[in-house]
CSV table of C-alpha atoms in Angstrom, one decimal:
chain,number,residue,atom,x,y,z
A,6,MET,CA,77.6,71.7,110.8
A,7,ARG,CA,77.9,71.0,107.1
A,8,ALA,CA,79.3,73.1,104.3
A,9,HIS,CA,77.7,72.2,101.0
A,10,PRO,CA,76.3,73.4,97.7
A,11,ALA,CA,72.6,74.4,97.5
A,12,LYS,CA,70.0,76.2,95.4
A,13,VAL,CA,68.1,79.0,97.2
A,14,PRO,CA,65.8,81.7,95.9
A,15,ILE,CA,67.4,85.2,96.2
A,16,LEU,CA,65.9,87.2,93.3
A,17,PRO,CA,62.6,86.7,91.5
A,18,GLY,CA,62.9,83.8,89.0
A,19,VAL,CA,65.1,80.8,89.2
A,20,PRO,CA,67.0,79.9,92.4
A,21,SER,CA,70.7,80.7,92.7
A,22,ASP,CA,73.5,78.2,93.2
A,23,VAL,CA,75.2,78.9,96.5
A,24,TRP,CA,77.4,77.3,99.1
A,25,ARG,CA,76.0,77.4,102.6
A,26,TYR,CA,76.2,76.1,106.1
A,27,THR,CA,73.5,74.0,107.6
A,28,ALA,CA,73.6,72.6,111.2
A,29,GLU,CA,71.8,70.3,113.6
A,30,ARG,CA,71.8,70.5,117.4
A,31,VAL,CA,72.8,67.2,118.9
A,32,ALA,CA,72.7,68.3,122.5
A,33,GLY,CA,72.5,71.6,124.4
A,34,PRO,CA,69.9,74.4,124.9
A,35,ASN,CA,67.1,74.6,122.4
A,36,GLU,CA,68.0,78.2,121.4
A,37,THR,CA,71.5,77.2,120.3
A,38,LEU,CA,70.6,77.2,116.6
A,39,THR,CA,68.2,79.6,114.9
A,40,PRO,CA,67.7,80.0,111.1
A,41,VAL,CA,68.6,83.4,109.7
A,42,GLY,CA,65.7,84.0,107.2
A,43,GLU,CA,65.2,81.5,104.4
A,44,SER,CA,68.2,82.3,102.3
A,45,TYR,CA,71.8,81.0,102.3
A,46,ALA,CA,73.1,82.6,105.5
A,47,GLY,CA,74.4,80.1,108.1
A,48,PRO,CA,72.3,79.6,111.2
A,49,LEU,CA,72.6,81.9,114.2
A,50,ILE,CA,74.6,80.1,116.9
A,51,ARG,CA,73.8,81.3,120.4
A,52,LEU,CA,76.3,80.4,123.2
A,53,HIS,CA,76.6,81.4,126.8
A,54,ARG,CA,79.8,82.4,128.4
A,55,GLY,CA,81.3,79.5,130.3
A,56,GLN,CA,79.8,76.8,128.0
A,57,ARG,CA,81.8,74.0,126.5
A,58,VAL,CA,81.1,73.7,122.8
A,59,ARG,CA,81.8,70.7,120.5
A,60,VAL,CA,81.2,71.0,116.7
A,61,ARG,CA,81.6,68.3,114.0
A,62,ILE,CA,82.2,70.0,110.7
A,63,ASP,CA,81.5,68.1,107.5
A,64,ASN,CA,82.9,69.3,104.2
A,65,GLY,CA,80.4,68.6,101.4
A,66,LEU,CA,82.2,70.8,98.9
A,67,LEU,CA,84.6,69.7,96.1
A,68,GLU,CA,87.5,71.6,97.6
A,69,ASP,CA,89.2,72.1,101.0
A,70,THR,CA,87.6,74.4,103.5
A,71,THR,CA,87.8,75.4,107.1
A,72,VAL,CA,85.6,77.1,109.7
A,73,HIS,CA,87.2,80.1,111.4
A,74,TRP,CA,85.5,81.3,114.6
A,75,HIS,CA,86.0,85.0,114.0
A,76,GLY,CA,86.8,87.0,117.1
A,77,LEU,CA,86.8,84.1,119.6
A,78,HIS,CA,89.7,83.4,121.9
A,79,VAL,CA,90.2,79.7,121.1
A,80,PRO,CA,93.2,77.3,120.8
A,81,PRO,CA,95.0,77.6,117.5
A,82,ASN,CA,94.2,74.0,116.4
A,83,VAL,CA,90.5,74.8,116.4
A,84,ASP,CA,90.8,78.4,114.9
A,85,GLY,CA,90.0,77.2,111.4
A,86,GLN,CA,93.3,78.2,109.9
A,87,PRO,CA,94.4,77.2,106.3
A,88,ARG,CA,97.2,75.0,107.6
A,89,LEU,CA,94.5,72.6,108.9
A,90,PRO,CA,92.2,72.1,105.9
A,91,ILE,CA,89.2,69.9,105.9
A,92,GLU,CA,89.3,67.9,102.7
A,93,PRO,CA,86.3,67.2,100.5
A,94,GLY,CA,84.1,64.4,101.9
A,95,THR,CA,85.8,64.4,105.3
A,96,SER,CA,84.9,65.7,108.7
A,97,THR,CA,86.7,67.2,111.7
A,98,THR,CA,85.6,67.9,115.2
A,99,VAL,CA,86.6,71.0,117.3
A,100,ALA,CA,85.8,71.8,120.9
A,101,PHE,CA,86.4,75.0,122.9
A,102,ASP,CA,85.4,76.8,126.0
A,103,VAL,CA,83.4,80.0,125.5
A,104,VAL,CA,85.4,82.6,127.4
A,105,ASP,CA,84.8,85.8,125.4
A,106,ARG,CA,82.5,88.7,126.5
A,107,ALA,CA,78.9,88.8,125.4
A,108,GLY,CA,78.7,90.1,121.9
A,109,LEU,CA,78.2,89.4,118.2
A,110,TYR,CA,80.9,87.2,116.5
A,111,TRP,CA,80.7,85.1,113.3
A,112,TYR,CA,82.1,82.1,111.5
A,113,HIS,CA,83.3,81.8,107.9
A,114,PRO,CA,85.8,79.7,105.8
A,115,HIS,CA,89.5,80.4,105.8
A,116,PRO,CA,91.2,78.1,103.2
A,117,HIS,CA,94.3,78.9,101.2
A,118,GLY,CA,95.1,76.6,98.3
A,119,PRO,CA,98.1,76.0,96.1
A,120,ASP,CA,96.9,78.7,93.7
A,121,GLY,CA,96.2,81.3,96.4
A,122,GLY,CA,93.5,82.3,98.9
A,123,ARG,CA,90.0,80.9,98.8
A,124,VAL,CA,88.5,83.0,101.5
A,125,GLY,CA,86.9,85.5,99.1
A,126,PRO,CA,85.3,82.9,96.7
A,127,GLN,CA,84.0,80.6,99.4
A,128,SER,CA,82.6,83.4,101.5
A,129,TYR,CA,81.1,85.1,98.5
A,130,ALA,CA,79.4,81.9,97.5
A,131,GLY,CA,77.5,82.0,100.8
A,132,LEU,CA,79.6,80.5,103.6
A,133,ALA,CA,79.1,82.7,106.6
A,134,GLY,CA,76.9,82.9,109.7
A,135,PRO,CA,76.5,84.9,112.9
A,136,LEU,CA,77.4,83.8,116.5
A,137,ILE,CA,76.1,85.5,119.6
A,138,ILE,CA,77.6,85.1,123.1
A,139,SER,CA,75.5,86.1,126.1
A,140,ASP,CA,76.1,86.3,129.8
A,141,ASP,CA,74.2,87.1,132.9
A,142,THR,CA,75.7,90.6,133.3
A,143,GLU,CA,74.5,91.7,129.9
A,144,ARG,CA,71.1,90.2,130.3
A,145,ALA,CA,70.6,92.1,133.6
A,146,LEU,CA,70.8,95.4,131.6
A,147,GLY,CA,67.4,94.6,130.1
A,148,LEU,CA,68.4,95.5,126.5
A,149,PRO,CA,65.8,94.7,123.8
A,150,ASP,CA,65.7,91.0,123.0
A,151,GLY,CA,63.4,88.4,121.4
A,152,GLU,CA,61.6,90.0,118.4
A,153,ARG,CA,63.2,93.3,119.3
A,154,GLU,CA,66.7,92.0,118.7
A,155,LEU,CA,67.5,91.9,115.0
A,156,VAL,CA,70.7,90.3,113.5
A,157,LEU,CA,71.5,91.9,110.1
A,158,ILE,CA,74.2,90.5,107.9
A,159,LEU,CA,75.3,93.0,105.2
A,160,GLN,CA,76.7,91.6,102.0
A,161,ASP,CA,76.9,92.9,98.4
A,162,ARG,CA,76.5,90.6,95.4
A,163,THR,CA,76.3,90.8,91.6
A,164,PHE,CA,74.0,88.5,89.6
A,165,THR,CA,73.9,87.5,86.0
A,166,ASP,CA,70.6,87.6,84.0
A,167,ASP,CA,69.8,84.0,85.1
A,168,ASN,CA,70.3,84.8,88.8
A,169,ALA,CA,73.8,83.2,89.1
A,170,LEU,CA,76.2,84.8,91.5
A,171,GLN,CA,78.9,86.6,89.5
A,172,TYR,CA,82.4,87.0,91.1
A,173,ILE,CA,85.7,88.1,89.7
A,174,GLY,CA,86.0,87.2,86.1
A,175,SER,CA,89.1,86.9,83.8
A,176,ASP,CA,88.6,90.0,81.8
A,177,MET,CA,90.7,93.2,81.8
A,178,GLY,CA,88.9,94.5,84.8
A,179,ALA,CA,89.7,91.5,87.0
A,180,MET,CA,93.1,92.8,88.1
A,181,MET,CA,91.6,96.1,89.2
A,182,THR,CA,88.9,94.3,91.0
A,183,ARG,CA,91.3,92.1,92.9
A,184,MET,CA,93.4,95.1,93.8
A,185,ARG,CA,90.4,97.1,95.1
A,186,GLY,CA,88.4,94.2,96.4
A,187,PHE,CA,85.2,92.9,95.0
A,188,ARG,CA,82.0,95.0,95.4
A,189,GLY,CA,78.6,93.8,94.3
A,190,GLU,CA,76.0,95.8,92.5
A,191,GLN,CA,73.3,95.3,95.2
A,192,VAL,CA,73.3,94.8,98.9
A,193,LEU,CA,71.6,91.8,100.5
A,194,VAL,CA,70.6,91.6,104.1
A,195,ASN,CA,70.6,88.1,105.5
A,196,GLY,CA,70.7,86.9,101.9
A,197,HIS,CA,67.7,89.0,100.7
A,198,PRO,CA,67.5,92.1,98.6
A,199,ASP,CA,65.2,95.1,99.4
A,200,ALA,CA,65.1,94.1,103.1
A,201,ARG,CA,62.2,95.3,105.2
A,202,ARG,CA,61.3,94.7,108.8
A,203,GLU,CA,58.0,95.4,110.6
A,204,VAL,CA,58.5,97.2,113.9
A,205,SER,CA,56.5,99.0,116.6
A,206,THR,CA,57.0,102.2,118.4
A,207,GLN,CA,59.6,100.7,120.8
A,208,SER,CA,63.3,100.4,121.2
A,209,TYR,CA,65.2,97.8,119.2
A,210,ARG,CA,68.7,96.3,119.3
A,211,LEU,CA,70.3,96.0,115.8
A,212,ARG,CA,73.3,93.7,115.6
A,213,LEU,CA,75.0,94.3,112.3
A,214,LEU,CA,77.8,92.3,110.7
A,215,ASN,CA,79.7,93.5,107.6
A,216,GLY,CA,80.0,90.2,105.8
A,217,SER,CA,81.0,91.8,102.5
A,218,ASN,CA,84.2,91.0,100.8
A,219,SER,CA,85.5,94.5,100.7
A,220,ARG,CA,82.8,97.1,100.9
A,221,ILE,CA,82.9,99.7,103.7
A,222,TYR,CA,79.5,101.0,104.9
A,223,LYS,CA,78.7,104.4,106.2
A,224,LEU,CA,75.7,103.7,108.4
A,225,ALA,CA,73.1,106.4,109.0
A,226,TRP,CA,69.4,106.9,109.5
A,227,SER,CA,67.3,108.4,106.6
A,228,GLY,CA,65.7,111.0,108.9
A,229,GLY,CA,68.9,112.3,110.2
A,230,ARG,CA,68.6,110.9,113.8
A,231,ALA,CA,71.8,110.0,115.6
A,232,VAL,CA,73.2,106.6,115.3
A,233,THR,CA,73.5,105.2,118.8
A,234,VAL,CA,76.3,102.6,119.2
A,235,ILE,CA,76.2,100.4,122.2
A,236,GLY,CA,78.7,97.7,121.2
A,237,THR,CA,81.6,96.8,118.8
A,238,ASP,CA,83.4,93.6,117.8
A,239,GLY,CA,84.1,92.5,121.4
A,240,GLY,CA,80.8,93.4,123.0
A,241,LEU,CA,79.3,96.3,124.8
A,242,LEU,CA,80.9,99.7,125.2
A,243,ALA,CA,81.3,101.3,128.6
A,244,GLU,CA,78.7,103.8,127.6
A,245,PRO,CA,76.7,104.6,124.4
A,246,GLU,CA,78.3,106.7,121.6
A,247,ARG,CA,76.2,108.8,119.3
A,248,ARG,CA,77.3,109.7,115.9
A,249,ARG,CA,75.8,111.2,112.8
A,250,SER,CA,77.1,108.1,110.9
A,251,VAL,CA,79.1,105.0,111.7
A,252,THR,CA,81.8,103.4,109.6
A,253,LEU,CA,81.7,99.6,109.3
A,254,ALA,CA,84.6,97.9,107.6
A,255,PRO,CA,84.6,94.3,106.3
A,256,ALA,CA,84.4,91.7,109.2
A,257,GLN,CA,83.5,94.4,111.8
A,258,ARG,CA,80.3,94.2,113.9
A,259,VAL,CA,78.4,97.0,115.5
A,260,ASP,CA,75.5,97.0,118.0
A,261,LEU,CA,73.0,99.8,117.6
A,262,TRP,CA,70.1,100.9,119.8
A,263,VAL,CA,67.2,102.7,118.1
A,264,ASP,CA,63.9,103.9,119.6
A,265,PHE,CA,61.0,104.3,117.1
A,266,GLY,CA,58.8,105.9,119.8
A,267,ASP,CA,58.8,109.2,117.8
A,268,THR,CA,57.1,107.6,114.8
A,269,GLU,CA,53.5,106.6,114.0
A,270,PRO,CA,52.1,103.5,112.4
A,271,GLY,CA,52.3,103.9,108.7
A,272,ASP,CA,55.7,105.6,108.9
A,273,SER,CA,58.9,104.1,107.5
A,274,VAL,CA,62.5,104.7,108.6
A,275,GLN,CA,65.5,103.5,106.5
A,276,LEU,CA,68.9,102.4,107.6
A,277,VAL,CA,71.2,103.5,104.8
A,278,SER,CA,74.8,103.6,103.8
A,279,GLU,CA,75.5,107.2,102.9
A,280,ALA,CA,77.5,108.2,99.9
A,281,TYR,CA,81.2,108.8,100.6
A,282,GLN,CA,84.5,109.5,98.8
A,283,LEU,CA,87.8,107.9,99.6
A,284,GLU,CA,90.6,109.6,97.9
A,285,MET,CA,93.4,107.2,97.2
A,286,MET,CA,96.7,108.5,98.5
A,287,GLY,CA,99.9,107.8,96.6
A,288,GLY,CA,97.9,106.9,93.5
A,289,ARG,CA,100.2,108.6,91.0
A,290,GLU,CA,103.4,107.3,92.5
A,291,MET,CA,102.2,103.8,93.1
A,292,MET,CA,100.2,103.3,89.9
A,293,GLY,CA,102.6,104.8,87.5
A,294,GLY,CA,101.5,108.3,86.9
A,295,GLY,CA,98.2,109.8,85.8
A,296,GLY,CA,97.2,107.3,83.1
A,297,MET,CA,94.4,104.9,83.1
A,298,MET,CA,95.5,103.4,86.4
A,299,GLY,CA,96.3,106.7,88.1
A,300,ARG,CA,94.7,108.4,91.1
A,301,GLY,CA,91.6,109.7,89.4
A,302,MET,CA,90.3,106.2,88.4
A,303,MET,CA,91.2,104.6,91.7
A,304,GLY,CA,89.5,107.4,93.6
A,305,ASP,CA,86.3,106.9,91.5
A,306,MET,CA,86.4,103.2,92.2
A,307,MET,CA,86.8,103.5,96.0
A,308,GLY,CA,83.9,105.9,96.6
A,309,SER,CA,80.4,104.6,97.2
A,310,GLU,CA,76.9,105.8,96.2
A,311,ARG,CA,74.1,106.0,98.8
A,312,LEU,CA,72.6,102.6,99.5
A,313,THR,CA,69.4,101.6,101.2
A,314,LEU,CA,70.1,98.7,103.6
A,315,VAL,CA,66.9,98.1,105.6
A,316,THR,CA,63.5,99.7,105.6
A,317,PHE,CA,61.7,99.6,108.9
A,318,ASP,CA,57.9,99.8,108.6
A,319,ILE,CA,56.2,101.0,111.7
A,320,VAL,CA,53.0,98.9,112.0
A,321,ALA,CA,51.9,99.3,115.6
A,322,ARG,CA,51.9,101.7,118.5
A,323,VAL,CA,53.3,100.3,121.8
A,324,ASN,CA,54.0,102.3,124.9
A,325,ASP,CA,57.5,101.5,126.1
A,326,SER,CA,59.1,103.7,128.7
A,327,ARG,CA,62.4,101.8,129.0
A,328,ALA,CA,65.4,104.0,128.3
A,329,LEU,CA,68.9,103.1,127.2
A,330,PRO,CA,71.2,102.8,130.2
A,331,GLU,CA,73.9,105.5,130.2
A,332,ARG,CA,76.4,103.0,131.7
A,333,LEU,CA,76.5,99.7,129.8
A,334,ALA,CA,79.6,97.6,130.6
A,335,GLU,CA,81.8,97.6,133.8
A,336,ASP,CA,84.0,94.7,132.6
A,337,LEU,CA,86.0,96.4,129.9
A,338,PRO,CA,89.7,96.0,130.7
A,339,THR,CA,91.8,99.1,131.4
A,340,SER,CA,94.6,99.7,129.0
A,341,PRO,CA,97.4,97.2,129.6
A,342,VAL,CA,100.0,99.5,128.1
A,343,GLN,CA,103.0,100.6,130.2
A,344,ALA,CA,105.9,102.9,129.5
A,345,ASP,CA,108.1,100.0,128.5
A,346,THR,CA,105.5,98.1,126.4
A,347,PRO,CA,107.3,97.1,123.2
A,348,VAL,CA,106.1,98.4,119.9
A,349,ARG,CA,106.0,96.1,116.8
A,350,ARG,CA,105.6,97.8,113.4
A,351,PHE,CA,103.8,96.3,110.4
A,352,GLU,CA,104.1,98.1,107.1
A,353,LEU,CA,101.2,97.4,104.7
A,354,GLY,CA,102.4,97.5,101.1
A,355,MET,CA,101.8,96.2,97.6
A,356,ARG,CA,103.7,94.9,94.7
A,357,MET,CA,102.6,95.7,91.2
A,358,MET,CA,101.1,92.6,89.5
A,359,GLN,CA,101.9,90.4,92.5
A,360,GLY,CA,99.6,91.4,95.3
A,361,PHE,CA,99.9,92.8,98.8
A,362,THR,CA,102.5,92.5,101.6
A,363,ILE,CA,103.1,93.0,105.3
A,364,ASN,CA,106.6,94.1,106.1
A,365,GLY,CA,107.5,93.2,102.5
A,366,ARG,CA,106.3,89.6,102.9
A,367,ARG,CA,103.4,87.7,101.5
A,368,MET,CA,101.6,84.6,102.7
A,369,GLU,CA,104.1,81.8,102.8
A,370,GLY,CA,102.2,78.9,104.4
A,371,ALA,CA,102.8,78.6,108.1
A,372,THR,CA,106.2,80.3,107.8
A,373,VAL,CA,106.9,82.7,110.7
A,374,ALA,CA,109.7,85.3,110.6
A,375,ASP,CA,111.7,86.1,113.8
A,376,ASP,CA,109.8,89.3,114.2
A,377,GLU,CA,106.5,87.5,114.2
A,378,ILE,CA,107.1,85.6,117.4
A,379,VAL,CA,105.5,86.9,120.6
A,380,ARG,CA,105.6,85.8,124.2
A,381,LEU,CA,102.7,84.2,126.1
A,382,GLY,CA,101.3,86.5,128.8
A,383,GLU,CA,102.9,89.6,127.4
A,384,THR,CA,101.3,92.8,126.1
A,385,GLU,CA,102.6,94.6,123.0
A,386,ILE,CA,101.6,97.5,120.8
A,387,TRP,CA,101.3,96.7,117.2
A,388,GLU,CA,101.5,99.6,114.8
A,389,PHE,CA,99.9,99.2,111.4
A,390,VAL,CA,101.4,101.6,108.8
A,391,ASN,CA,99.4,101.9,105.6
A,392,ASN,CA,101.7,102.7,102.7
A,393,THR,CA,99.2,101.8,100.1
A,394,MET,CA,96.5,103.9,98.4
A,395,MET,CA,93.6,102.0,99.8
A,396,PRO,CA,92.2,101.2,103.3
A,397,HIS,CA,92.9,97.9,105.0
A,398,PRO,CA,90.7,96.4,107.8
A,399,MET,CA,93.4,94.5,109.8
A,400,HIS,CA,92.2,91.4,111.7
A,401,VAL,CA,94.2,89.5,114.4
A,402,HIS,CA,93.1,86.0,115.2
A,403,GLY,CA,92.7,84.6,118.6
A,404,LEU,CA,92.1,87.7,120.7
A,405,GLN,CA,90.4,91.0,121.1
A,406,PHE,CA,92.5,94.2,121.3
A,407,GLN,CA,92.2,97.9,122.2
A,408,VAL,CA,92.8,100.7,119.7
A,409,GLN,CA,95.4,103.0,121.3
A,410,GLU,CA,96.1,105.7,118.8
A,411,ARG,CA,95.2,106.7,115.2
A,412,ILE,CA,97.7,109.1,113.4
A,413,SER,CA,96.7,110.3,109.9
A,414,ALA,CA,98.7,112.3,107.4
A,415,GLY,CA,95.6,114.3,106.8
A,416,ASP,CA,91.8,113.8,107.0
A,417,ARG,CA,91.2,112.8,103.4
A,418,THR,CA,87.8,111.0,103.9
A,419,ASP,CA,84.5,111.7,105.6
A,420,LEU,CA,84.6,108.1,106.9
A,421,HIS,CA,86.9,109.1,109.7
A,422,ASP,CA,84.1,110.8,111.7
A,423,GLY,CA,82.2,107.5,111.9
A,424,ILE,CA,85.1,105.4,113.3
A,425,ILE,CA,84.3,103.8,116.7
A,426,ASP,CA,87.7,103.0,118.4
A,427,ALA,CA,86.3,102.6,121.9
A,428,GLY,CA,85.7,99.1,123.3
A,429,LEU,CA,87.3,95.8,122.2
A,430,HIS,CA,88.0,94.9,118.6
A,431,ASP,CA,89.4,92.1,116.5
A,432,THR,CA,89.4,94.2,113.2
A,433,VAL,CA,90.6,97.8,112.8
A,434,LEU,CA,90.4,99.9,109.7
A,435,VAL,CA,93.6,101.6,108.6
A,436,PHE,CA,93.2,104.4,106.0
A,437,PRO,CA,95.9,105.3,103.4
A,438,GLU,CA,98.8,107.2,104.9
A,439,GLU,CA,97.6,106.4,108.4
A,440,ARG,CA,99.2,104.7,111.4
A,441,VAL,CA,97.1,102.8,113.9
A,442,ARG,CA,98.4,101.4,117.2
A,443,ILE,CA,96.6,98.6,119.0
A,444,ALA,CA,97.3,97.0,122.3
A,445,LEU,CA,97.3,93.1,122.4
A,446,THR,CA,97.8,90.7,125.3
A,447,PHE,CA,98.6,87.1,124.3
A,448,LYS,CA,96.8,84.9,126.8
A,449,SER,CA,96.1,81.2,127.4
A,450,PHE,CA,97.4,79.5,124.3
A,451,GLU,CA,100.7,78.8,122.6
A,452,GLY,CA,100.9,78.2,118.9
A,453,LEU,CA,100.3,79.7,115.5
A,454,TYR,CA,97.6,82.3,114.8
A,455,MET,CA,97.0,84.6,111.8
A,456,TYR,CA,96.9,88.3,111.1
A,457,HIS,CA,95.8,89.8,107.9
A,458,CYS,CA,93.7,92.3,106.0
A,459,HIS,CA,90.0,91.4,105.9
A,460,ASN,CA,89.4,92.8,102.5
A,461,MET,CA,89.1,89.2,101.3
A,462,GLU,CA,90.7,89.8,98.0
A,463,HIS,CA,93.7,91.4,99.7
A,464,GLU,CA,94.2,88.5,102.1
A,465,ASP,CA,93.8,86.1,99.2
A,466,ALA,CA,96.4,88.1,97.3
A,467,GLY,CA,99.0,87.8,100.0
A,468,MET,CA,98.3,90.3,102.8
A,469,MET,CA,98.1,87.5,105.4
A,470,ARG,CA,100.7,86.1,107.7
A,471,TYR,CA,101.1,83.8,110.7
A,472,TYR,CA,102.4,84.9,114.1
A,473,LYS,CA,103.5,82.5,116.8
A,474,VAL,CA,102.9,82.6,120.6
A,475,VAL,CA,105.6,80.9,122.7
A,476,ALA,CA,106.0,80.5,126.4
């Protein structure tokens, strides 16, 4: 696998300068690597549970980078952490066993330089790709596959008049953008605007990744049909969940099942992100009153208009009588929480003009505080307490966890109804004035891992720390 600059056509006119991953299969099954369209997205990596994987990573950029295997249970030295940078013009080789459940995962850079985080800029430039793990148990369910399995990477971008990617500038609005997180003017799907897919009157499996820097999506169908969720970050749910809309935060994945059997050739159905409002709690107190930076402005900045993500054009009638199984997964672990399970509290905060904090601390290299050391083989409850005025998708490296409890000071947003807390996760969205408890078990590996907000501008601005697993 190589990270390098490239020029790719995204909008009509001149190609855009991007950074991208390209890869070549040296050995292994033919289906290991599949291109994702013809844009900048990294190739789809398909792995099977139980495989041994070896990857040589070449850095063809002009700055340090890493590759983080997001959501995978791998040893810390191959996790792609910023403490182990790949320098320009050099290579590193990582190897790991595929032990995670079947599901959609992904890979992206995770560098942190002397001037701060570089996750946001490198990912925004194009460095990201999907990774699917399969196993025999999931295959036996007969879920849609082949041309009826669609991997969709959602990212938002802003372009200049000459089709150059435009990120955070140095003007007066840059500070506000870094505080809120960057949101682009248009949504790309697999690196393309105005995404369309031709489908028939059959069932499909849509595997969606929110690869945006900070944007939250409120997924819904244009015709009002229910959104049927069959999987989350860590694979299939025990049974399908049907919602009017589904909330997808940065770094999260969701597996949807949809049946177009009620449509006719010539019809079109759109997957959209519905408009929503997200009132910013604590805005007056935290931003210094009701002036320009007060609650009203922040509230306007955090809402979202309705966005069309993908248009599905029905082009053929095909009789398909296969129904979605009402039981999906039997291998989901039961809750490991006992009456004496310890609770560890993480307060999410911010410092004016300085960035974001966890328990009052910011990113300090590989420094670990005494209360960031955990025991190998033990289970804990981590409680994220959001004392800021904006949501934070909190990601923990090296494992999947279960969401135990969500306690809100008040339902201030219509995004709450679309939250899927069932199943396994590696990223959980914590709204303002909310406490979320997750159950984690630290298995297999000793060493350093990271936990952070996956709003990329927030982690780059300090809301990222290491924790240490010791025997």
